[in-house]
Amino acid sequence: MEFAGTIELVRSVVKAVKIAGKRVGLVPTMGALHAGHISLIKRAVKDCHFVVVSIFVNPTQFGAGEDFENYPRPIEADLEICEKAGADLVFNPSAEVMYGGEGLTWITVEKLTEPLCGRSRPGHFRGVATICAKLFNIVQPDVAYFGQKDAQQAIVIRRMVADLDMPLEVVVCPTVREPDGLALSSRNKYLSVEQRREAAKIYKSLAKCKEMREAGVTDAKQIIAAMREILRQIAGGQIEYVEIVDAETLEQVNEIKGSILGAVAVRLGPARLIDNILL
Ligand code: AMP
């Protein structure tokens, strides 16, 4: 496995790989890698000849008062995980490398970034879209891999790629969960033992959503009320949102007909946890 800290090195390595006619996959991450990230890397290894994992805690997607400073950065362990998962190149640039210039250009995906996490994290998706566009331009992958865990992010990136005619495919991989249903997240590290136990109720609320939908309930308000009831039982938790939205447009749904996303955000101690279920 190779390591690159500069854009020039990534470009020269990938150029040689592409001249050899190989399919290049990119897995963008912020590090503190876990089984969720590993599933993305393994899927990329399965689909592609050459897999690049980027590890970069992107400052422009964090708001004031968020956890940018405290975000875990265990780079040695991350490199080992990437190597074991079969990655070919890890790109771990500094903030200076990624944002050294004056940076007057930003990517704003409208509408899709307004609901759900967009409400409490203004500017977040602008940062995400911009860093992904930069990574796509640097690596020039044939395919980029994202997790369903961050459903809104995946939808925003897919839309950016389509709207700006970026020459790559976006693949969204299923959410990897703990045995009790909690979605793996680098932010789970912030939870105490007790909070970690309580956090499993987030998945319970999503399972309830699925159960009611499968039982034929079409009134979104009724399902949301049942989900809220479960989430209210999280000791020390604070519900940020519980919504049922159209799985493509992210617009709120009243009467459920087509594909929907049940989406939840909860603040629990120092962590803000999000999860969703696609039905
Ligand atoms: P992050 O490092 O949190 O920015 O995540 C990097 C990528 O991994 C994103 O595409 C996430 O959606 C994805 N990811 C994070 N957690 C999971 C999980 N539990 N299952 C699947 N993918 C995940």
mmCIF file of C-alpha atoms and ligand atoms in Angstrom:
data_model
loop_
_atom_site.group_PDB
_atom_site.id
_atom_site.type_symbol
_atom_site.label_atom_id
_atom_site.label_comp_id
_atom_site.label_asym_id
_atom_site.label_seq_id
_atom_site.Cartn_x
_atom_site.Cartn_y
_atom_site.Cartn_z
ATOM 1 C CA MET A 1 0.000 0.000 0.000
ATOM 2 C CA GLU A 2 1.280 3.450 -0.896
ATOM 3 C CA PHE A 3 0.877 6.666 1.095
ATOM 4 C CA ALA A 4 0.509 10.188 -0.280
ATOM 5 C CA GLY A 5 0.309 13.525 1.495
ATOM 6 C CA THR A 6 0.418 15.676 -1.620
ATOM 7 C CA ILE A 7 -1.894 16.196 -4.585
ATOM 8 C CA GLU A 8 1.035 15.809 -7.012
ATOM 9 C CA LEU A 9 1.902 12.342 -5.707
ATOM 10 C CA VAL A 10 -1.715 11.130 -5.905
ATOM 11 C CA ARG A 11 -1.991 12.454 -9.450
ATOM 12 C CA SER A 12 1.195 10.759 -10.628
ATOM 13 C CA VAL A 13 0.338 7.393 -9.024
ATOM 14 C CA VAL A 14 -3.234 7.408 -10.361
ATOM 15 C CA LYS A 15 -2.121 8.565 -13.821
ATOM 16 C CA ALA A 16 0.110 5.491 -14.185
ATOM 17 C CA VAL A 17 -2.703 3.240 -12.965
ATOM 18 C CA LYS A 18 -5.148 4.752 -15.463
ATOM 19 C CA ILE A 19 -2.725 4.482 -18.379
ATOM 20 C CA ALA A 20 -2.604 0.759 -17.564
ATOM 21 C CA GLY A 21 -6.401 0.778 -18.129
ATOM 22 C CA LYS A 22 -7.286 0.072 -14.519
ATOM 23 C CA ARG A 23 -10.571 0.996 -12.828
ATOM 24 C CA VAL A 24 -9.977 3.353 -9.895
ATOM 25 C CA GLY A 25 -12.210 3.472 -6.801
ATOM 26 C CA LEU A 26 -12.212 6.206 -4.147
ATOM 27 C CA VAL A 27 -13.451 5.899 -0.560
ATOM 28 C CA PRO A 28 -13.536 9.365 1.041
ATOM 29 C CA THR A 29 -13.343 9.262 4.865
ATOM 30 C CA MET A 30 -12.433 11.405 7.855
ATOM 31 C CA GLY A 31 -10.510 8.505 9.439
ATOM 32 C CA ALA A 32 -11.068 6.867 12.845
ATOM 33 C CA LEU A 33 -11.939 3.935 10.650
ATOM 34 C CA HIS A 34 -14.362 1.221 11.732
ATOM 35 C CA ALA A 35 -16.217 -1.707 10.170
ATOM 36 C CA GLY A 36 -18.529 0.698 8.296
ATOM 37 C CA HIS A 37 -15.576 2.242 6.468
ATOM 38 C CA ILE A 38 -14.024 -1.211 5.980
ATOM 39 C CA SER A 39 -17.183 -2.406 4.212
ATOM 40 C CA LEU A 40 -16.832 0.501 1.748
ATOM 41 C CA ILE A 41 -13.148 -0.248 1.122
ATOM 42 C CA LYS A 42 -13.862 -3.953 0.605
ATOM 43 C CA ARG A 43 -16.665 -3.191 -1.821
ATOM 44 C CA ALA A 44 -14.287 -0.907 -3.734
ATOM 45 C CA VAL A 45 -11.601 -3.627 -3.769
ATOM 46 C CA LYS A 46 -14.160 -6.049 -5.180
ATOM 47 C CA ASP A 47 -15.246 -3.639 -7.958
ATOM 48 C CA CYS A 48 -11.993 -1.888 -8.861
ATOM 49 C CA HIS A 49 -8.384 -2.641 -9.745
ATOM 50 C CA PHE A 50 -6.987 0.208 -7.677
ATOM 51 C CA VAL A 51 -8.511 1.636 -4.490
ATOM 52 C CA VAL A 52 -7.707 5.023 -2.988
ATOM 53 C CA VAL A 53 -8.848 5.817 0.571
ATOM 54 C CA SER A 54 -8.722 9.477 1.540
ATOM 55 C CA ILE A 55 -8.399 10.329 5.213
ATOM 56 C CA PHE A 56 -9.012 13.999 5.901
ATOM 57 C CA VAL A 57 -10.882 15.654 8.759
ATOM 58 C CA ASN A 58 -12.391 18.377 6.613
ATOM 59 C CA PRO A 59 -12.583 21.653 8.571
ATOM 60 C CA THR A 60 -15.071 23.279 6.194
ATOM 61 C CA GLN A 61 -17.858 20.835 7.024
ATOM 62 C CA PHE A 62 -17.728 21.566 10.770
ATOM 63 C CA GLY A 63 -19.662 24.459 12.211
ATOM 64 C CA ALA A 64 -18.600 26.714 15.088
ATOM 65 C CA GLY A 65 -18.800 24.822 18.382
ATOM 66 C CA GLU A 66 -18.785 21.418 16.660
ATOM 67 C CA ASP A 67 -16.215 18.680 17.277
ATOM 68 C CA PHE A 68 -13.528 19.504 14.682
ATOM 69 C CA GLU A 69 -10.761 19.875 17.290
ATOM 70 C CA ASN A 70 -11.733 16.733 19.218
ATOM 71 C CA TYR A 71 -12.467 14.530 16.223
ATOM 72 C CA PRO A 72 -10.351 11.346 16.658
ATOM 73 C CA ARG A 73 -7.296 11.075 14.370
ATOM 74 C CA PRO A 74 -5.688 7.650 14.969
ATOM 75 C CA ILE A 75 -3.683 7.681 11.720
ATOM 76 C CA GLU A 76 -1.400 4.704 12.495
ATOM 77 C CA ALA A 77 -4.335 2.395 13.261
ATOM 78 C CA ASP A 78 -6.188 3.754 10.203
ATOM 79 C CA LEU A 79 -3.281 2.924 7.887
ATOM 80 C CA GLU A 80 -3.181 -0.606 9.220
ATOM 81 C CA ILE A 81 -6.932 -0.995 8.631
ATOM 82 C CA CYS A 82 -6.628 0.316 5.059
ATOM 83 C CA GLU A 83 -3.764 -2.056 4.292
ATOM 84 C CA LYS A 84 -5.648 -5.048 5.712
ATOM 85 C CA ALA A 85 -8.819 -4.143 3.802
ATOM 86 C CA GLY A 86 -6.848 -4.146 0.558
ATOM 87 C CA ALA A 87 -6.507 -0.412 -0.241
ATOM 88 C CA ASP A 88 -3.738 0.486 -2.702
ATOM 89 C CA LEU A 89 -3.197 4.129 -1.800
ATOM 90 C CA VAL A 90 -4.040 6.263 1.228
ATOM 91 C CA PHE A 91 -4.277 10.003 0.627
ATOM 92 C CA ASN A 92 -3.855 11.827 3.945
ATOM 93 C CA PRO A 93 -3.316 15.504 3.128
ATOM 94 C CA SER A 94 -2.874 18.359 5.579
ATOM 95 C CA ALA A 95 -5.382 21.229 5.718
ATOM 96 C CA GLU A 96 -2.656 23.349 4.106
ATOM 97 C CA VAL A 97 -2.509 20.992 1.119
ATOM 98 C CA MET A 98 -6.293 20.990 0.683
ATOM 99 C CA TYR A 99 -7.068 24.610 1.530
ATOM 100 C CA GLY A 100 -3.724 26.406 1.205
ATOM 101 C CA GLY A 101 -4.984 28.910 -1.329
ATOM 102 C CA GLU A 102 -7.490 31.655 -0.743
ATOM 103 C CA GLY A 103 -10.352 29.318 -1.706
ATOM 104 C CA LEU A 104 -13.038 31.538 -3.197
ATOM 105 C CA THR A 105 -14.966 28.720 -4.839
ATOM 106 C CA TRP A 106 -17.619 26.621 -3.126
ATOM 107 C CA ILE A 107 -20.156 24.083 -4.251
ATOM 108 C CA THR A 108 -23.699 24.594 -3.062
ATOM 109 C CA VAL A 109 -26.286 21.930 -3.788
ATOM 110 C CA GLU A 110 -29.641 23.625 -3.301
ATOM 111 C CA LYS A 111 -32.875 22.230 -1.826
ATOM 112 C CA LEU A 112 -31.512 18.805 -0.869
ATOM 113 C CA THR A 113 -29.250 20.421 1.733
ATOM 114 C CA GLU A 114 -32.042 22.368 3.443
ATOM 115 C CA PRO A 115 -33.994 19.715 5.425
ATOM 116 C CA LEU A 116 -32.800 17.198 8.059
ATOM 117 C CA CYS A 117 -29.159 17.861 9.029
ATOM 118 C CA GLY A 118 -29.072 21.004 6.888
ATOM 119 C CA ARG A 119 -31.310 22.774 9.408
ATOM 120 C CA SER A 120 -28.977 22.465 12.381
ATOM 121 C CA ARG A 121 -25.705 22.425 10.433
ATOM 122 C CA PRO A 122 -25.718 25.430 8.081
ATOM 123 C CA GLY A 123 -22.772 25.228 5.694
ATOM 124 C CA HIS A 124 -22.108 21.568 6.468
ATOM 125 C CA PHE A 125 -23.116 20.224 3.066
ATOM 126 C CA ARG A 126 -21.355 23.061 1.289
ATOM 127 C CA GLY A 127 -18.167 21.843 2.977
ATOM 128 C CA VAL A 128 -18.939 18.212 2.147
ATOM 129 C CA ALA A 129 -19.759 18.906 -1.509
ATOM 130 C CA THR A 130 -16.693 21.095 -1.956
ATOM 131 C CA ILE A 131 -14.247 18.613 -0.410
ATOM 132 C CA CYS A 132 -15.740 15.733 -2.393
ATOM 133 C CA ALA A 133 -15.487 17.731 -5.630
ATOM 134 C CA LYS A 134 -11.839 18.504 -4.785
ATOM 135 C CA LEU A 135 -11.129 14.832 -4.015
ATOM 136 C CA PHE A 136 -12.848 13.762 -7.249
ATOM 137 C CA ASN A 137 -10.713 16.237 -9.209
ATOM 138 C CA ILE A 138 -7.528 15.105 -7.498
ATOM 139 C CA VAL A 139 -8.058 11.340 -7.649
ATOM 140 C CA GLN A 140 -10.278 11.208 -10.767
ATOM 141 C CA PRO A 141 -11.884 7.938 -9.707
ATOM 142 C CA ASP A 142 -14.180 5.873 -11.900
ATOM 143 C CA VAL A 143 -16.306 5.114 -8.839
ATOM 144 C CA ALA A 144 -16.682 6.741 -5.396
ATOM 145 C CA TYR A 145 -18.153 4.878 -2.432
ATOM 146 C CA PHE A 146 -20.387 6.357 0.265
ATOM 147 C CA GLY A 147 -22.390 4.905 3.160
ATOM 148 C CA GLN A 148 -26.171 4.841 3.501
ATOM 149 C CA LYS A 149 -25.508 5.821 7.147
ATOM 150 C CA ASP A 150 -25.147 9.408 5.905
ATOM 151 C CA ALA A 151 -28.111 9.214 3.529
ATOM 152 C CA GLN A 152 -28.491 12.942 2.945
ATOM 153 C CA GLN A 153 -24.778 13.272 2.175
ATOM 154 C CA ALA A 154 -24.983 10.446 -0.383
ATOM 155 C CA ILE A 155 -28.004 12.064 -2.062
ATOM 156 C CA VAL A 156 -26.297 15.467 -2.168
ATOM 157 C CA ILE A 157 -23.114 14.010 -3.691
ATOM 158 C CA ARG A 158 -25.050 11.980 -6.249
ATOM 159 C CA ARG A 159 -26.863 15.137 -7.292
ATOM 160 C CA MET A 160 -23.669 17.199 -7.515
ATOM 161 C CA VAL A 161 -22.078 14.518 -9.726
ATOM 162 C CA ALA A 162 -25.136 14.436 -11.994
ATOM 163 C CA ASP A 163 -25.655 18.212 -12.175
ATOM 164 C CA LEU A 164 -21.982 18.987 -12.859
ATOM 165 C CA ASP A 165 -21.470 16.049 -15.251
ATOM 166 C CA MET A 166 -18.633 14.664 -13.168
ATOM 167 C CA PRO A 167 -17.321 11.532 -14.917
ATOM 168 C CA LEU A 168 -17.737 9.021 -12.122
ATOM 169 C CA GLU A 169 -20.235 6.619 -10.640
ATOM 170 C CA VAL A 170 -21.478 6.988 -7.061
ATOM 171 C CA VAL A 171 -22.105 3.758 -5.165
ATOM 172 C CA VAL A 172 -23.954 3.820 -1.840
ATOM 173 C CA CYS A 173 -23.257 0.878 0.513
ATOM 174 C CA PRO A 174 -25.494 -0.420 3.337
ATOM 175 C CA THR A 175 -25.112 0.792 6.922
ATOM 176 C CA VAL A 176 -23.000 -1.477 9.124
ATOM 177 C CA ARG A 177 -24.423 -1.869 12.639
ATOM 178 C CA GLU A 178 -23.423 -3.153 16.054
ATOM 179 C CA PRO A 179 -25.230 -6.317 17.239
ATOM 180 C CA ASP A 180 -27.787 -4.134 19.084
ATOM 181 C CA GLY A 181 -28.477 -2.132 15.933
ATOM 182 C CA LEU A 182 -26.472 1.036 16.656
ATOM 183 C CA ALA A 183 -24.904 2.268 13.420
ATOM 184 C CA LEU A 184 -21.117 2.284 13.614
ATOM 185 C CA SER A 185 -19.801 5.825 13.762
ATOM 186 C CA SER A 186 -16.488 7.428 14.642
ATOM 187 C CA ARG A 187 -18.527 9.584 17.040
ATOM 188 C CA ASN A 188 -19.709 6.568 19.082
ATOM 189 C CA LYS A 189 -16.332 6.893 20.813
ATOM 190 C CA TYR A 190 -17.655 9.989 22.579
ATOM 191 C CA LEU A 191 -20.326 7.967 24.437
ATOM 192 C CA SER A 192 -20.041 6.702 28.007
ATOM 193 C CA VAL A 193 -20.948 3.049 28.655
ATOM 194 C CA GLU A 194 -24.413 4.137 29.760
ATOM 195 C CA GLN A 195 -24.956 6.487 26.818
ATOM 196 C CA ARG A 196 -23.761 3.774 24.463
ATOM 197 C CA ARG A 197 -26.431 1.447 25.851
ATOM 198 C CA GLU A 198 -29.142 4.101 25.528
ATOM 199 C CA ALA A 199 -28.055 4.861 21.943
ATOM 200 C CA ALA A 200 -29.409 1.482 20.785
ATOM 201 C CA LYS A 201 -32.898 2.989 21.074
ATOM 202 C CA ILE A 202 -32.157 5.014 17.942
ATOM 203 C CA TYR A 203 -32.212 1.830 15.899
ATOM 204 C CA LYS A 204 -35.255 0.625 17.801
ATOM 205 C CA SER A 205 -37.132 3.681 16.556
ATOM 206 C CA LEU A 206 -36.091 2.901 12.968
ATOM 207 C CA ALA A 207 -37.125 -0.730 13.382
ATOM 208 C CA LYS A 208 -40.512 0.546 14.580
ATOM 209 C CA CYS A 209 -40.797 2.663 11.443
ATOM 210 C CA LYS A 210 -40.127 -0.414 9.314
ATOM 211 C CA GLU A 211 -42.532 -2.566 11.319
ATOM 212 C CA MET A 212 -45.406 -0.079 11.019
ATOM 213 C CA ARG A 213 -44.785 0.557 7.343
ATOM 214 C CA GLU A 214 -44.751 -3.178 6.655
ATOM 215 C CA ALA A 215 -47.983 -3.535 8.633
ATOM 216 C CA GLY A 216 -49.527 -1.173 6.090
ATOM 217 C CA VAL A 217 -49.517 2.140 7.986
ATOM 218 C CA THR A 218 -49.331 4.990 5.466
ATOM 219 C CA ASP A 219 -49.845 7.963 7.787
ATOM 220 C CA ALA A 220 -46.344 9.355 8.359
ATOM 221 C CA LYS A 221 -47.474 11.353 11.422
ATOM 222 C CA GLN A 222 -48.589 8.164 13.150
ATOM 223 C CA ILE A 223 -45.245 6.472 12.506
ATOM 224 C CA ILE A 224 -43.264 9.528 13.596
ATOM 225 C CA ALA A 225 -45.239 9.666 16.853
ATOM 226 C CA ALA A 226 -44.367 6.023 17.596
ATOM 227 C CA MET A 227 -40.707 6.655 16.767
ATOM 228 C CA ARG A 228 -40.633 9.729 19.013
ATOM 229 C CA GLU A 229 -42.118 7.703 21.837
ATOM 230 C CA ILE A 230 -39.117 5.334 21.697
ATOM 231 C CA LEU A 231 -36.557 8.116 21.289
ATOM 232 C CA ARG A 232 -37.997 10.016 24.265
ATOM 233 C CA GLN A 233 -36.919 7.073 26.428
ATOM 234 C CA ILE A 234 -33.220 7.716 25.728
ATOM 235 C CA ALA A 235 -31.894 8.871 29.099
ATOM 236 C CA GLY A 236 -30.097 12.183 28.614
ATOM 237 C CA GLY A 237 -30.990 12.266 24.933
ATOM 238 C CA GLN A 238 -32.343 15.238 23.049
ATOM 239 C CA ILE A 239 -34.240 14.613 19.832
ATOM 240 C CA GLU A 240 -33.136 16.949 17.053
ATOM 241 C CA TYR A 241 -35.385 15.544 14.344
ATOM 242 C CA VAL A 242 -37.520 12.544 13.478
ATOM 243 C CA GLU A 243 -38.776 12.690 9.916
ATOM 244 C CA ILE A 244 -40.216 10.643 7.127
ATOM 245 C CA VAL A 245 -39.124 12.048 3.796
ATOM 246 C CA ASP A 246 -39.167 11.070 0.143
ATOM 247 C CA ALA A 247 -36.056 8.928 -0.445
ATOM 248 C CA GLU A 248 -35.009 10.997 -3.486
ATOM 249 C CA THR A 249 -36.182 14.550 -2.930
ATOM 250 C CA LEU A 250 -35.950 14.513 0.904
ATOM 251 C CA GLU A 251 -39.272 16.369 1.002
ATOM 252 C CA GLN A 252 -41.579 15.579 3.917
ATOM 253 C CA VAL A 253 -44.181 12.933 3.207
ATOM 254 C CA ASN A 254 -47.648 12.834 4.777
ATOM 255 C CA GLU A 255 -49.252 9.865 3.042
ATOM 256 C CA ILE A 256 -46.598 7.225 2.318
ATOM 257 C CA LYS A 257 -46.668 5.776 -1.196
ATOM 258 C CA GLY A 258 -43.212 5.289 -2.745
ATOM 259 C CA SER A 259 -39.694 4.956 -1.315
ATOM 260 C CA ILE A 260 -39.171 6.794 1.935
ATOM 261 C CA LEU A 261 -36.405 7.487 4.365
ATOM 262 C CA GLY A 262 -37.094 7.391 8.095
ATOM 263 C CA ALA A 263 -34.402 9.710 9.455
ATOM 264 C CA VAL A 264 -33.392 10.533 13.004
ATOM 265 C CA ALA A 265 -30.878 12.823 14.749
ATOM 266 C CA VAL A 266 -30.344 12.724 18.504
ATOM 267 C CA ARG A 267 -27.937 14.584 20.742
ATOM 268 C CA LEU A 268 -26.615 12.349 23.478
ATOM 269 C CA GLY A 269 -23.972 13.765 25.804
ATOM 270 C CA PRO A 270 -21.103 15.019 23.669
ATOM 271 C CA ALA A 271 -22.291 13.190 20.553
ATOM 272 C CA ARG A 272 -24.753 14.052 17.841
ATOM 273 C CA LEU A 273 -25.923 10.744 16.365
ATOM 274 C CA ILE A 274 -27.761 10.320 13.067
ATOM 275 C CA ASP A 275 -29.280 7.238 11.511
ATOM 276 C CA ASN A 276 -31.894 6.329 8.928
ATOM 277 C CA ILE A 277 -33.813 3.503 7.351
ATOM 278 C CA LEU A 278 -34.655 3.277 3.651
ATOM 279 C CA LEU A 279 -38.038 1.705 2.967
HETATM 280 P P1 AMP B 1 -16.876 9.592 7.779
HETATM 281 O O1 AMP B 1 -15.467 9.139 8.016
HETATM 282 O O2 AMP B 1 -17.734 9.535 8.967
HETATM 283 O O3 AMP B 1 -16.939 10.889 7.020
HETATM 284 O O4 AMP B 1 -17.498 8.515 6.788
HETATM 285 C C1 AMP B 1 -16.867 8.155 5.587
HETATM 286 C C2 AMP B 1 -17.811 7.296 4.781
HETATM 287 O O5 AMP B 1 -18.128 6.114 5.525
HETATM 288 C C3 AMP B 1 -19.142 7.995 4.491
HETATM 289 O O6 AMP B 1 -19.537 7.706 3.167
HETATM 290 C C4 AMP B 1 -20.071 7.372 5.508
HETATM 291 O O7 AMP B 1 -21.420 7.357 5.099
HETATM 292 C C5 AMP B 1 -19.517 5.960 5.571
HETATM 293 N N1 AMP B 1 -19.931 5.319 6.836
HETATM 294 C C6 AMP B 1 -19.822 5.825 8.091
HETATM 295 N N2 AMP B 1 -20.374 4.990 9.006
HETATM 296 C C7 AMP B 1 -20.859 3.934 8.288
HETATM 297 C C8 AMP B 1 -21.553 2.732 8.656
HETATM 298 N N3 AMP B 1 -21.859 2.450 9.907
HETATM 299 N N4 AMP B 1 -21.898 1.885 7.660
HETATM 300 C C9 AMP B 1 -21.600 2.166 6.361
HETATM 301 N N5 AMP B 1 -20.934 3.271 5.961
HETATM 302 C C10 AMP B 1 -20.569 4.145 6.902
#
